[in-house]
Short mmCIF file of C-alpha atoms in Angstrom, two decimals:
data_model
loop_
_atom_site.label_atom_id
_atom_site.label_comp_id
_atom_site.label_asym_id
_atom_site.label_seq_id
_atom_site.Cartn_x
_atom_site.Cartn_y
_atom_site.Cartn_z
CA MET J 20 0.05 -0.29 0.05
CA ASP J 21 1.58 3.98 -0.86
CA ILE J 22 0.78 6.14 1.78
CA VAL J 23 1.71 8.95 1.87
CA ARG J 24 1.75 12.15 4.03
CA ILE J 25 1.87 16.04 2.41
CA GLY J 26 1.76 18.00 4.54
CA ASP J 27 -1.24 17.54 7.06
CA LYS J 28 -2.59 15.06 4.59
CA VAL J 29 -2.61 11.43 3.86
CA ILE J 30 -2.65 10.69 0.60
CA ASP J 31 -3.04 6.84 -1.18
CA ILE J 32 -1.33 6.95 -3.91
CA ASN J 33 -3.03 3.89 -5.67
CA LYS J 34 -6.23 5.35 -4.25
CA ILE J 35 -5.21 8.24 -7.44
CA TYR J 36 -4.06 5.65 -9.88
CA ARG J 37 -7.62 4.19 -9.96
CA ASN J 38 -10.02 6.98 -10.12
CA ILE J 39 -7.42 8.19 -12.57
CA ASN J 40 -8.03 4.88 -14.36
CA LYS J 41 -12.04 5.46 -13.76
CA ILE J 42 -11.78 9.23 -15.36
CA ILE J 43 -9.47 7.49 -18.93
CA GLU J 44 -12.16 4.43 -19.26
CA LEU J 45 -15.08 6.25 -18.94
CA ARG J 46 -13.85 8.70 -21.55
CA ILE J 47 -12.55 5.83 -23.94
CA ARG J 48 -15.80 4.89 -23.84
CA GLY J 49 -17.47 8.06 -24.92
CA LYS J 50 -18.57 9.67 -21.76
CA SER J 51 -17.87 13.73 -22.39
CA GLN J 52 -15.52 15.37 -19.98
CA GLN J 53 -18.80 17.15 -18.05
CA GLU J 54 -20.50 13.00 -17.61
CA VAL J 55 -17.48 12.32 -16.07
CA ALA J 56 -16.92 14.37 -13.84
CA ASP J 57 -20.95 14.32 -13.14
CA ILE J 58 -20.13 10.69 -12.42
CA LEU J 59 -17.27 11.29 -10.39
CA GLY J 60 -18.21 14.10 -8.71
CA ILE J 61 -15.09 16.66 -9.48
CA HIS J 62 -14.31 19.25 -11.55
CA ARG J 63 -14.40 19.16 -15.52
CA THR J 64 -11.16 21.42 -15.56
CA PHE J 65 -9.47 18.61 -13.87
CA ILE J 66 -10.09 16.24 -16.23
CA SER J 67 -9.03 18.11 -19.35
CA ARG J 68 -5.86 19.50 -17.63
CA LEU J 69 -5.51 15.45 -17.00
CA GLU J 70 -6.17 14.46 -20.20
CA GLY J 71 -2.78 17.52 -21.54
CA LEU J 72 -0.61 16.11 -19.42
CA GLY J 73 -0.53 12.82 -21.39
CA GLU J 74 -1.65 13.83 -24.12
CA ILE J 75 0.65 13.44 -27.20
CA ARG J 76 0.47 14.90 -30.76
CA LYS J 77 0.21 13.68 -34.51
CA GLY J 78 2.25 14.40 -36.55
CA LYS J 79 5.25 15.01 -33.77
CA SER J 80 8.64 13.77 -35.12
CA VAL J 81 9.17 10.15 -33.61
CA ALA J 82 12.46 7.96 -33.56
CA LEU J 83 12.44 4.67 -31.41
CA ILE J 84 14.88 2.87 -29.72
CA GLY J 85 15.46 0.16 -28.03
CA PHE J 86 17.67 -3.72 -27.11
CA PRO J 87 17.66 -6.52 -26.97
CA ILE J 88 15.36 -7.14 -29.52
CA LYS J 89 14.53 -10.31 -31.73
CA ASN J 90 12.52 -9.54 -34.35
CA LYS J 91 14.73 -5.93 -35.21
CA GLU J 92 13.79 -6.38 -38.54
CA GLU J 93 9.97 -6.16 -38.53
CA VAL J 94 10.70 -3.79 -35.70
CA GLU J 95 12.15 -1.62 -38.21
CA ASN J 96 9.60 -2.30 -41.25
CA LEU J 97 7.34 -0.92 -38.97
CA CYS J 98 8.91 2.18 -38.32
CA LEU J 99 9.92 3.18 -42.28
CA LYS J 100 5.73 1.87 -43.03
CA TYR J 101 5.22 4.94 -40.63
CA GLY J 102 7.93 7.25 -41.02
CA VAL J 103 9.84 7.30 -38.08
CA GLU J 104 12.72 9.69 -38.93
CA TYR J 105 15.62 7.31 -36.35
CA ASN J 106 15.53 4.22 -35.31
CA PHE J 107 18.13 2.50 -33.59
CA LEU J 108 18.01 -1.17 -32.72
CA MET J 109 19.97 -4.31 -31.82
CA SER J 110 19.62 -7.74 -30.74
CA GLU J 111 21.67 -9.22 -28.25
CA GLU J 112 24.46 -10.01 -30.05
CA GLU J 113 24.85 -6.80 -31.80
CA ARG J 114 24.50 -4.87 -28.43
CA TRP J 115 27.45 -6.83 -27.01
CA ASN J 116 29.12 -6.39 -30.10
CA PHE J 117 28.80 -2.88 -30.06
CA ILE J 118 29.96 -2.77 -26.69
CA GLN J 119 33.21 -4.85 -27.07
CA ASP J 120 34.30 -3.32 -30.32
CA LYS J 121 34.72 0.33 -28.93
CA SER J 122 37.31 1.50 -26.03
CA GLY J 123 36.30 3.09 -23.26
CA LEU J 124 36.29 6.91 -24.20
CA GLU J 125 34.80 5.55 -27.77
CA LEU J 126 31.97 4.10 -26.54
CA PHE J 127 31.22 6.88 -23.60
CA ASN J 128 31.74 9.79 -27.35
CA LYS J 129 28.88 7.20 -28.83
CA VAL J 130 26.49 6.82 -26.05
CA LEU J 131 26.99 10.34 -25.76
CA ASP J 132 25.98 11.04 -29.85
CA ILE J 133 23.12 9.40 -29.56
CA ILE J 134 21.55 10.94 -26.19
CA ALA J 135 22.22 14.09 -28.45
CA GLU J 136 20.29 12.71 -31.72
CA LEU J 137 17.66 11.54 -30.05
CA ARG J 138 17.36 15.29 -28.23
CA ASN J 139 16.26 16.03 -32.45
CA TYR J 140 12.79 14.56 -31.92
CA ASP J 141 9.69 15.74 -30.44
CA LEU J 142 8.75 12.04 -29.67
CA ILE J 143 10.96 8.64 -28.40
CA ILE J 144 9.64 5.24 -28.24
CA THR J 145 11.64 3.58 -25.73
CA LEU J 146 11.95 -0.59 -25.83
CA PHE J 147 13.66 -1.59 -22.81
CA SER J 148 14.65 -3.09 -19.65
CA ASP J 149 12.74 -1.20 -16.57
CA MET J 150 15.05 0.60 -15.83
CA ARG J 151 16.89 1.67 -18.60
CA ASN J 152 13.44 3.41 -20.08
CA SER J 153 13.36 4.76 -16.09
CA LEU J 154 17.24 6.04 -16.90
CA VAL J 155 16.20 7.29 -20.51
CA HIS J 156 13.53 9.31 -18.55
CA LYS J 157 16.14 11.10 -16.20
CA LEU J 158 18.54 11.69 -19.32
CA LEU J 159 16.00 13.04 -21.84
CA ASP J 160 13.67 15.83 -21.68
CA LYS J 161 10.82 14.89 -23.73
CA GLU J 162 8.18 12.96 -24.94
CA ILE J 163 8.59 9.12 -24.03
CA ILE J 164 6.46 6.66 -24.82
CA SER J 165 8.51 3.61 -22.56
CA ILE J 166 7.52 0.31 -23.29
CA ASP J 167 9.25 -1.95 -20.77
CA ILE J 168 10.09 -5.61 -22.13
CA GLY J 169 11.35 -7.30 -19.49
CA GLN J 170 13.04 -6.32 -16.03
CA SER J 171 16.46 -5.81 -15.95
CA PRO J 172 18.95 -7.21 -16.87
CA LEU J 173 18.22 -8.41 -20.30
CA THR J 174 20.20 -11.31 -21.66
CA GLU J 175 18.15 -12.67 -24.42
CA ASP J 176 16.76 -10.95 -27.58
CA VAL J 177 13.11 -9.95 -26.36
CA GLU J 178 10.33 -10.44 -28.91
CA ILE J 179 8.10 -7.59 -29.89
CA ASP J 180 4.55 -7.39 -29.66
CA LEU J 181 4.06 -5.66 -33.45
CA ILE J 182 0.43 -5.04 -33.06
CA ALA J 183 1.05 -2.98 -30.30
CA ILE J 184 4.17 -1.04 -32.34
CA GLU J 185 1.88 -0.23 -35.02
CA ASN J 186 -0.69 0.84 -32.81
CA ILE J 187 1.40 3.29 -31.58
CA LEU J 188 2.92 4.24 -34.79
CA LYS J 189 -0.38 4.69 -35.77
CA LEU J 190 -1.99 7.30 -33.57
CA VAL J 191 1.58 9.65 -33.45
CA LYS J 192 1.84 9.44 -37.14
CA ASP J 193 0.34 11.38 -39.48
CA ARG J 194 -0.48 8.47 -41.79
CA GLY J 195 -0.88 4.87 -41.77
#
């Protein structure tokens, strides 16, 4: 149970999540913001602001990065189909080759180059372990859609759900 104290208030974090999920569920079912506000006894403007916090506008430039990916070629084909401007995907073997083929300084500079490149895009989709996805959010001040593909450390290639990736790309890209 996630109970915290903020000043003189005791907050149940899980209750907040349950209510947010209920708001989103009702909105997906077609209820208006006002109808949801009336059902839950909250202000309509809260729902509007909540949706604004999570909004990802279509048509933004998109980068997709991830490892270790088993079906890398299929994910790359989806990136081509939906016009993803930058993708950097590696299998577990490619990831180890990437690390082993460089000196410490070369590896450090290459990682910084990748981070600098990612900063050029409006939206970044990541396919990493839970730990690496958390790290990306700390390193990049961008809109990020993180897809946890397993618990860290990942040591084998992971099969990516192509339908899930395609659904995300349909939602965030202008075409499709």
